[in-house]
Amino acid sequence: MAIPVETFHLSAKAKGTLQARIQQMVAEGILSGRFQRGEKLPSTRKLAKHLGVSRITVTLAYTELLANDYLSARGRSGYFVSDNAPEPPDFGPLAPREDRVDWDQALARRYTGGTRLRKPDDWAGYRYPFIYGQTDPQLFDHANWRLCAMQALGIKNFTALTMDQFANDDPELVTFIARHTLPRRGIMAGPDEILVTMGAQNALWIAAQLLCADGRKVAVEEPCYPELRGLLNNVGAEVQSLPVDQFGLRPDSVPDGTQVLFTTPSHQCPTSATLPRSRRDTLLERAADMGALIVEDDYEFEMSFLRPPSPALKSLDEDGRVIYVGSFSKSLFPGLRLGYLVGSADFIREARALRASVLRHPPGHIQRTAAYFLSLGHYDALIRRMSRALNERRTVMETAIQEHGLQIAGSGAHGGSSFWMKAPDDVDTEQLAKELSWQSVLIEPGAPFFASANPPRNFYRLGFSSIPSERIAEGIKRIGTALAKHGAGR
Amino acid sequence: MAIPVETFHLSAKAKGTLQARIQQMVAEGILSGRFQRGEKLPSTRKLAKHLGVSRITVTLAYTELLANDYLSARGRSGYFVSDNAPEPPDFGPLAPREDRVDWDQALARRYTGGTRLRKPDDWAGYRYPFIYGQTDPQLFDHANWRLCAMQALGIKNFTALTMDQFANDDPELVTFIARHTLPRRGIMAGPDEILVTMGAQNALWIAAQLLCADGRKVAVEEPCYPELRGLLNNVGAEVQSLPVDQFGLRPDSVPDGTQVLFTTPSHQCPTSATLPRSRRDTLLERAADMGALIVEDDYEFEMSFLRPPSPALKSLDEDGRVIYVGSFSKSLFPGLRLGYLVGSADFIREARALRASVLRHPPGHIQRTAAYFLSLGHYDALIRRMSRALNERRTVMETAIQEHGLQIAGSGAHGGSSFWMKAPDDVDTEQLAKELSWQSVLIEPGAPFFASANPPRNFYRLGFSSIPSERIAEGIKRIGTALAKHGAGR
């Protein structure tokens, strides 16, 4: 590849003759890894014109670089980075500049440091990945997704979708969500009650910004998705954690004065408990009495394969007090970053304005590709295929878990893609996870889900959306063996 | 298309017999537009099983709906929404629910109401669209973009890119930006000094959140991109506006105590002024004296066709005090939503954490598609083609503007894609724009760019990135005629 002449700039601060500065510029490009062995340099004429210097100066600089074996000349075809040129150790800034900014002072707000769920970047290389929330590429309908993407990339769509949509969503996607996705949850909503978001994370973030800022009293479940607690803390909410039992949230535990409640009624995160109908009614009544809002995170409803999903809390809401969060991350794939918010038009209008200020809109092509995939029926077929696979895996999981004497602390009544597990009290699952990872087994320690400074350390989550059936038994066996060793050490 | 059985839910609140409730459910689906003429209903057996009612109840309900011509039966092939079924006026919520939430109270923060630049959604249907910031589909290399997208959608990439990347960016895109894009601006940065964002808007928003929250003293240019002022106000910064002259910002106008300065040195937005080298040096010195940070919005640098762009302010920064904002919206297309932030690693680390909390990461496929398009050289070719076209249009614009006696108030020294125009003092360009739109001419009124409550009303912007050369003369002529009419009315 030829190095474009535009990438050459003489540093104003560099010292020495013009020729020396040109040499230095080229050498630095090579040493920093920007110019690589075999790449062609601009001709002396071109570079001289670009830099506004005489051609002879550039020629002299090149000649010097030839002598030092930074460059090589290939007759009439010009100058190239020499195959013997010094190789940079790794790409990075050449000379770390001296940073004179006191970032502790300069940063008005900080966002690092919260609890995050972490998995190794190379988790897919592990043989027994009981991780959560990643799709199984074997199950995804890649061929049809690709066809839908091509259709969205066709010239007619393309022109429309390259435009800046300002605050608008793709009408085809919104219509599909309104007509097909939401009715499955018993929810009727018009286009002005729906906002497409960058995944459920973005939907939760928007809701938190709008409803929970500046010391609002907010309740979340305990245990709970740690990044939700993190973003509520960031926005300055006063957060209270409400312990859940095997049926999820207890409506009577919601403290007086709560202004916003975040809940996961379909599959409590992470325990998988399903909130029974009676509790849903009571919860809505209690919220109405207090004038509280409820944010319902329905992050995994499509994965209901044991029996039809119960209708969403939102479908029982006649007051407009439930804000519904949906996501395509579990059913399509998380890297897609597509989710949605459903709520009263007054709320969605503000949410749209906030989204426009933060990022304008999710990319048009991604929205349109999803709209095609959904409306051509590929999505329904995919859900059926995934449900069958997850159902089978769940059975294999249950058998293996029983065989190896592991203890289930929570599992979904309708399906889901994980078990919430309990190890003996004195086991620290953080440590257990580390030991198991050496045997190619990945589990998720449970402590990060708890708000408490001193959380129970013996819970863990076993996801089964990314592990093939035939590896489950061996993986569970290894967990059993590791736990038995812990027991023996007692 | 068959209506999936899962979309049927019996409302718990509905009254009447089971049969009546089923009838109502189907009728509402039709009346609300969810079920459309010719669509097939689930069989009585299937629906009965799904709802947990007896088959005869469903059959009776369907029979009644047949009689009322909501449904039609086609022998053995089942039940369909009748071609004579009542048609919904438009898709929307059927019976607007009574919203019992007081949204004035419930919303902790509001984001609607700021000044936004508006263009008609159907601007592409206008014959003379002198609008700004939208790509010309005639110039874009759609074929190669599509090929790059297909490559990113290939099975190997696909699997890697469907994963949740947490806080990471696509390394291929970041490497390309570091090695090829930034060096053209004289900037050397390593991967930990670069963050991919959802367009420049998202980059500015992140910088504002991190650096300007809670009453920090911030200075912006006057006139200025109105959404920048909006998001600074949202974050609670104390914003001061600094009038620019024909060379852009005057360094001596930056008030003492300024903590963060937002500036557009390459092409001042909207006047297109280019900040001369001497002012750049003075500005950096002044910022160093005050310990201030500078956010450099380099939103349009690739459109430098008159002479090579001057190096970015960031390239002169040895203290780490300049945060650089780049964008692919002007050079690729705005609907792509891809931009980047460049700054000290300490800053980028916090920016990455904030982005993860708000939206995790820009979709992987979009990043990879752009990386391919860039690294295969299509981007450079596109920039050359666009530069040629913009250069030609600019010449045609200048000729026409001169011929019709219009007054240029500002134009880019290096290129750009717009002119900042001044109408006679007593012309309100908001009104002018309205009149011209009836003649299929779109111009951008200038008032929204000013912070003042009583801004000058006679400025306007003429963009030429979306209008073909051959229409420019007639469009400018119409503007001239409209202005002459205003003059005659004086």
Short mmCIF file of C-alpha atoms in Angstrom, two decimals, chain B residues 62-387:
data_model
loop_
_atom_site.label_atom_id
_atom_site.label_comp_id
_atom_site.label_asym_id
_atom_site.label_seq_id
_atom_site.Cartn_x
_atom_site.Cartn_y
_atom_site.Cartn_z
CA TYR B 62 -65.22 -17.29 15.17
CA THR B 63 -68.74 -18.10 13.86
CA GLU B 64 -70.07 -14.90 15.35
CA LEU B 65 -67.18 -12.93 13.81
CA LEU B 66 -67.95 -14.57 10.45
CA ALA B 67 -71.54 -13.40 10.70
CA ASN B 68 -70.36 -9.87 11.42
CA ASP B 69 -67.97 -10.02 8.44
CA TYR B 70 -64.88 -9.46 10.56
CA LEU B 71 -63.69 -12.87 9.38
CA SER B 72 -64.20 -14.99 6.31
CA ALA B 73 -63.83 -18.76 6.03
CA ARG B 74 -62.09 -20.38 3.06
CA GLY B 75 -63.27 -23.96 3.22
CA ARG B 76 -60.66 -26.19 4.79
CA SER B 77 -57.90 -23.63 4.72
CA GLY B 78 -59.27 -21.85 7.75
CA TYR B 79 -60.26 -18.38 8.91
CA PHE B 80 -59.00 -15.09 7.52
CA VAL B 81 -59.56 -11.45 8.29
CA SER B 82 -62.38 -10.57 5.93
CA ASP B 83 -61.83 -8.28 2.95
CA ASN B 84 -64.88 -6.40 4.20
CA ALA B 85 -63.58 -6.08 7.73
CA PRO B 86 -63.70 -2.55 9.10
CA GLU B 87 -60.48 -0.77 8.30
CA PRO B 88 -58.68 1.15 11.02
CA PRO B 89 -58.28 4.84 10.17
CA ASP B 90 -54.55 4.72 10.92
CA PHE B 91 -52.38 2.63 13.13
CA GLY B 92 -52.29 3.86 16.68
CA PRO B 93 -53.44 2.92 20.15
CA LEU B 94 -57.11 2.00 19.89
CA ALA B 95 -58.58 3.54 22.98
CA PRO B 96 -56.20 6.14 24.39
CA ARG B 97 -55.68 4.99 27.94
CA GLU B 98 -56.22 7.45 30.69
CA ASP B 99 -52.76 8.38 31.88
CA ARG B 100 -52.81 8.85 35.64
CA VAL B 101 -49.19 9.90 35.91
CA ASP B 102 -48.38 13.57 36.42
CA TRP B 103 -45.41 13.72 34.09
CA ASP B 104 -44.47 17.23 35.13
CA GLN B 105 -43.74 15.79 38.54
CA ALA B 106 -42.46 12.40 37.47
CA LEU B 107 -39.78 13.71 35.13
CA ALA B 108 -36.70 14.62 37.15
CA ARG B 109 -35.10 16.16 34.09
CA ARG B 110 -36.35 17.45 30.75
CA TYR B 111 -34.54 17.46 27.43
CA THR B 112 -37.13 18.76 25.01
CA GLY B 113 -37.29 22.44 24.26
CA GLY B 114 -33.69 23.21 23.29
CA THR B 115 -32.85 24.93 20.01
CA ARG B 116 -32.41 22.41 17.24
CA LEU B 117 -31.60 22.87 13.59
CA ARG B 118 -34.57 21.61 11.66
CA LYS B 119 -35.02 20.65 8.07
CA PRO B 120 -38.10 19.14 6.49
CA ASP B 121 -38.07 15.33 6.71
CA ASP B 122 -38.67 15.29 2.98
CA TRP B 123 -35.85 17.71 2.13
CA ALA B 124 -34.59 15.33 -0.55
CA GLY B 125 -37.81 16.02 -2.49
CA TYR B 126 -36.92 19.73 -2.82
CA ARG B 127 -35.28 20.78 -6.05
CA TYR B 128 -32.81 23.28 -4.57
CA PRO B 129 -31.77 21.96 -1.18
CA PHE B 130 -29.01 24.26 0.11
CA ILE B 131 -28.92 22.23 3.28
CA TYR B 132 -25.93 21.25 5.30
CA GLY B 133 -24.43 18.01 6.54
CA GLN B 134 -26.21 15.41 4.39
CA THR B 135 -24.28 13.32 1.92
CA ASP B 136 -24.99 13.30 -1.78
CA PRO B 137 -25.97 9.72 -2.68
CA GLN B 138 -24.65 10.37 -6.20
CA LEU B 139 -21.15 10.78 -4.84
CA PHE B 140 -21.11 7.96 -2.31
CA ASP B 141 -19.44 4.70 -3.30
CA HIS B 142 -22.42 2.55 -2.50
CA ALA B 143 -21.15 -0.54 -4.34
CA ASN B 144 -17.93 -0.81 -2.38
CA TRP B 145 -19.62 0.02 0.90
CA ARG B 146 -21.96 -2.87 0.26
CA LEU B 147 -19.04 -5.19 -0.48
CA CYS B 148 -17.34 -4.17 2.75
CA ALA B 149 -20.57 -4.73 4.66
CA MET B 150 -20.88 -8.20 3.11
CA GLN B 151 -17.33 -8.97 4.16
CA ALA B 152 -18.09 -7.85 7.72
CA LEU B 153 -21.19 -10.06 7.58
CA GLY B 154 -19.17 -13.11 6.53
CA ILE B 155 -19.35 -16.02 8.91
CA LYS B 156 -15.95 -15.54 10.52
CA ASN B 157 -16.38 -11.86 11.24
CA PHE B 158 -20.01 -12.31 12.05
CA THR B 159 -19.43 -14.66 14.92
CA ALA B 160 -16.83 -12.39 16.46
CA LEU B 161 -18.92 -9.28 15.96
CA THR B 162 -22.19 -10.60 17.38
CA MET B 163 -20.62 -10.85 20.79
CA ASP B 164 -21.08 -8.22 23.39
CA GLN B 165 -17.87 -6.22 23.23
CA PHE B 166 -18.50 -4.63 26.61
CA ALA B 167 -16.39 -1.50 26.55
CA ASN B 168 -14.11 -2.43 23.65
CA ASP B 169 -13.96 -0.99 20.16
CA ASP B 170 -13.17 -2.82 16.96
CA PRO B 171 -9.36 -2.99 16.98
CA GLU B 172 -9.22 -2.83 13.17
CA LEU B 173 -11.07 0.46 13.09
CA VAL B 174 -9.06 1.94 15.93
CA THR B 175 -5.78 0.92 14.31
CA PHE B 176 -6.82 2.51 11.06
CA ILE B 177 -7.82 5.75 12.74
CA ALA B 178 -4.51 5.78 14.62
CA ARG B 179 -2.33 4.94 11.65
CA HIS B 180 -4.05 6.77 8.81
CA THR B 181 -6.77 9.19 9.79
CA LEU B 182 -5.16 11.03 12.68
CA PRO B 183 -1.69 11.39 11.12
CA ARG B 184 -3.33 13.41 8.34
CA ARG B 185 -4.16 15.90 11.05
CA GLY B 186 -0.66 15.69 12.49
CA ILE B 187 -1.94 13.74 15.49
CA MET B 188 -0.13 10.73 16.94
CA ALA B 189 -2.25 8.66 19.29
CA GLY B 190 -2.24 5.11 20.58
CA PRO B 191 -5.26 2.83 20.89
CA ASP B 192 -5.79 3.76 24.55
CA GLU B 193 -6.10 7.40 23.51
CA ILE B 194 -8.95 6.79 21.04
CA LEU B 195 -12.63 6.05 21.67
CA VAL B 196 -15.11 5.26 18.89
CA THR B 197 -18.39 7.13 19.43
CA MET B 198 -21.89 7.26 17.95
CA GLY B 199 -20.99 10.23 15.74
CA ALA B 200 -19.52 13.58 16.75
CA GLN B 201 -22.71 14.42 18.66
CA ASN B 202 -22.01 11.51 21.01
CA ALA B 203 -18.35 12.53 21.34
CA LEU B 204 -19.29 16.09 22.28
CA TRP B 205 -21.88 14.78 24.71
CA ILE B 206 -19.37 12.51 26.44
CA ALA B 207 -16.82 15.32 26.71
CA ALA B 208 -19.47 17.63 28.16
CA GLN B 209 -20.59 15.06 30.74
CA LEU B 210 -17.06 14.36 31.90
CA LEU B 211 -15.58 17.82 31.84
CA CYS B 212 -18.37 20.37 32.14
CA ALA B 213 -20.86 19.06 34.69
CA ASP B 214 -21.99 20.87 37.78
CA GLY B 215 -21.29 24.50 37.10
CA ARG B 216 -17.92 24.29 35.39
CA LYS B 217 -17.04 27.46 33.49
CA VAL B 218 -17.26 26.69 29.80
CA ALA B 219 -16.76 28.91 26.76
CA VAL B 220 -18.20 28.33 23.29
CA GLU B 221 -18.02 30.28 20.07
CA GLU B 222 -20.75 32.70 18.99
CA PRO B 223 -22.35 31.79 16.62
CA CYS B 224 -22.10 28.09 17.40
CA TYR B 225 -23.68 24.69 16.71
CA PRO B 226 -26.88 25.06 18.77
CA GLU B 227 -27.00 21.48 20.00
CA LEU B 228 -23.61 21.92 21.63
CA ARG B 229 -24.96 24.80 23.69
CA GLY B 230 -28.00 22.66 24.46
CA LEU B 231 -26.08 19.74 25.84
CA LEU B 232 -23.80 22.01 27.87
CA ASN B 233 -26.88 23.60 29.41
CA ASN B 234 -28.32 20.15 30.12
CA VAL B 235 -25.25 19.12 32.04
CA GLY B 236 -25.38 22.25 34.18
CA ALA B 237 -22.30 24.04 32.85
CA GLU B 238 -21.95 27.82 33.13
CA VAL B 239 -21.70 28.70 29.47
CA GLN B 240 -20.19 31.88 28.04
CA SER B 241 -20.37 32.72 24.32
CA LEU B 242 -17.35 34.32 22.60
CA PRO B 243 -18.06 36.21 19.35
CA VAL B 244 -15.88 35.11 16.44
CA ASP B 245 -14.49 37.31 13.65
CA GLN B 246 -13.50 36.39 10.09
CA PHE B 247 -10.56 34.37 11.43
CA GLY B 248 -12.59 32.55 14.05
CA LEU B 249 -12.08 32.72 17.79
CA ARG B 250 -10.03 35.55 19.29
CA PRO B 251 -7.75 33.99 21.94
CA ASP B 252 -7.79 37.17 24.02
CA SER B 253 -11.57 36.92 24.30
CA VAL B 254 -11.40 33.74 26.38
CA PRO B 255 -12.35 34.95 29.86
CA ASP B 256 -10.16 34.29 32.88
CA GLY B 257 -11.26 31.28 34.84
CA THR B 258 -12.53 29.36 31.80
CA GLN B 259 -12.15 25.66 32.54
CA VAL B 260 -13.16 24.19 29.19
CA LEU B 261 -13.29 25.80 25.74
CA PHE B 262 -15.15 24.26 22.79
CA THR B 263 -13.84 25.39 19.42
CA THR B 264 -14.00 24.53 15.70
CA PRO B 265 -10.64 25.78 14.40
CA SER B 266 -10.65 24.07 10.96
CA HIS B 267 -14.01 25.38 9.82
CA GLN B 268 -15.71 27.51 12.40
CA CYS B 269 -19.31 26.35 12.67
CA PRO B 270 -21.25 27.99 11.04
CA THR B 271 -19.09 30.83 9.64
CA SER B 272 -16.45 28.49 8.08
CA ALA B 273 -13.58 30.71 9.30
CA THR B 274 -10.21 28.96 9.68
CA LEU B 275 -8.19 29.83 12.76
CA PRO B 276 -4.72 31.03 11.67
CA ARG B 277 -1.61 29.37 13.03
CA SER B 278 -0.65 32.36 15.16
CA ARG B 279 -4.00 32.33 16.92
CA ARG B 280 -3.69 28.60 17.50
CA ASP B 281 -0.39 29.05 19.28
CA THR B 282 -1.72 31.94 21.35
CA LEU B 283 -4.83 29.97 22.21
CA LEU B 284 -2.80 27.02 23.46
CA GLU B 285 -0.58 29.32 25.51
CA ARG B 286 -3.57 31.05 27.02
CA ALA B 287 -5.19 27.70 27.85
CA ALA B 288 -1.94 26.51 29.45
CA ASP B 289 -1.74 29.68 31.55
CA MET B 290 -5.28 29.15 32.81
CA GLY B 291 -5.03 25.37 33.14
CA ALA B 292 -8.02 25.14 30.77
CA LEU B 293 -8.92 22.21 28.53
CA ILE B 294 -9.87 22.63 24.88
CA VAL B 295 -12.36 20.45 23.02
CA GLU B 296 -11.54 20.68 19.30
CA ASP B 297 -14.45 19.75 17.05
CA ASP B 298 -12.82 18.91 13.71
CA TYR B 299 -16.11 17.95 12.16
CA GLU B 300 -15.32 18.68 8.53
CA PHE B 301 -11.58 18.46 7.97
CA GLU B 302 -11.72 15.94 5.12
CA MET B 303 -13.50 18.48 2.96
CA SER B 304 -10.34 20.56 2.43
CA PHE B 305 -9.98 20.79 -1.31
CA LEU B 306 -8.63 24.29 -1.84
CA ARG B 307 -5.38 23.63 -0.04
CA PRO B 308 -4.17 20.99 2.39
CA PRO B 309 -5.88 21.29 5.77
CA SER B 310 -3.86 22.97 8.46
CA PRO B 311 -2.81 20.54 11.17
CA ALA B 312 -5.26 20.14 14.00
CA LEU B 313 -4.92 22.15 17.18
CA LYS B 314 -4.43 18.79 18.86
CA SER B 315 -1.24 18.26 16.84
CA LEU B 316 0.30 21.33 18.50
CA ASP B 317 -0.75 20.22 21.98
CA GLU B 318 2.09 18.86 24.08
CA ASP B 319 0.27 19.07 27.40
CA GLY B 320 -2.61 16.68 26.75
CA ARG B 321 -5.09 19.53 27.20
CA VAL B 322 -6.77 19.24 23.80
CA ILE B 323 -9.57 16.69 23.37
CA TYR B 324 -10.13 16.03 19.69
CA VAL B 325 -13.51 15.16 18.15
CA GLY B 326 -13.58 13.54 14.71
CA SER B 327 -16.46 12.27 12.62
CA PHE B 328 -17.23 10.14 9.58
CA SER B 329 -20.66 11.75 9.18
CA LYS B 330 -19.60 14.27 6.55
CA SER B 331 -17.20 12.00 4.67
CA LEU B 332 -19.18 8.76 4.79
CA PHE B 333 -22.77 9.45 5.82
CA PRO B 334 -24.52 10.83 8.90
CA GLY B 335 -26.88 7.85 9.37
CA LEU B 336 -23.79 5.72 10.04
CA ARG B 337 -23.32 7.35 13.44
CA LEU B 338 -19.55 6.94 13.68
CA GLY B 339 -17.14 9.40 15.19
CA TYR B 340 -14.25 9.34 17.65
CA LEU B 341 -12.68 11.06 20.60
CA VAL B 342 -8.93 11.46 20.98
CA GLY B 343 -7.37 12.48 24.28
CA SER B 344 -5.11 11.46 27.12
CA ALA B 345 -5.48 7.86 28.24
CA ASP B 346 -6.81 9.02 31.62
CA PHE B 347 -9.61 10.88 29.90
CA ILE B 348 -10.39 8.16 27.36
CA ARG B 349 -10.63 5.58 30.17
CA GLU B 350 -13.43 7.59 31.83
CA ALA B 351 -15.08 8.29 28.49
CA ARG B 352 -15.12 4.56 27.78
CA ALA B 353 -16.70 3.81 31.15
CA LEU B 354 -19.37 6.44 30.57
CA ARG B 355 -20.08 5.11 27.07
CA ALA B 356 -20.36 1.57 28.46
CA SER B 357 -22.92 2.74 30.99
CA VAL B 358 -24.95 4.64 28.40
CA LEU B 359 -24.90 2.23 25.45
CA ARG B 360 -21.97 -0.22 25.84
CA HIS B 361 -20.43 0.23 22.36
CA PRO B 362 -21.25 1.20 18.77
CA PRO B 363 -22.50 -1.89 16.89
CA GLY B 364 -19.61 -4.15 15.88
CA HIS B 365 -20.65 -4.68 12.25
CA ILE B 366 -20.78 -0.98 11.56
CA GLN B 367 -17.32 -0.47 12.99
CA ARG B 368 -15.92 -3.37 10.98
CA THR B 369 -17.60 -2.27 7.73
CA ALA B 370 -16.08 1.17 8.12
CA ALA B 371 -12.69 -0.39 8.92
CA TYR B 372 -12.77 -2.36 5.67
CA PHE B 373 -13.94 0.60 3.63
CA LEU B 374 -11.14 2.71 5.04
CA SER B 375 -8.37 0.16 4.82
CA LEU B 376 -9.18 -0.95 1.27
CA GLY B 377 -8.64 2.61 0.09
CA HIS B 378 -12.28 3.28 -0.88
CA TYR B 379 -12.44 6.06 1.63
CA ASP B 380 -9.50 7.95 0.15
CA ALA B 381 -10.98 7.57 -3.31
CA LEU B 382 -14.33 8.81 -2.04
CA ILE B 383 -12.77 11.84 -0.40
CA ARG B 384 -11.00 12.71 -3.65
CA ARG B 385 -14.25 12.36 -5.61
CA MET B 386 -16.22 14.41 -3.11
CA SER B 387 -13.52 17.06 -2.99
#
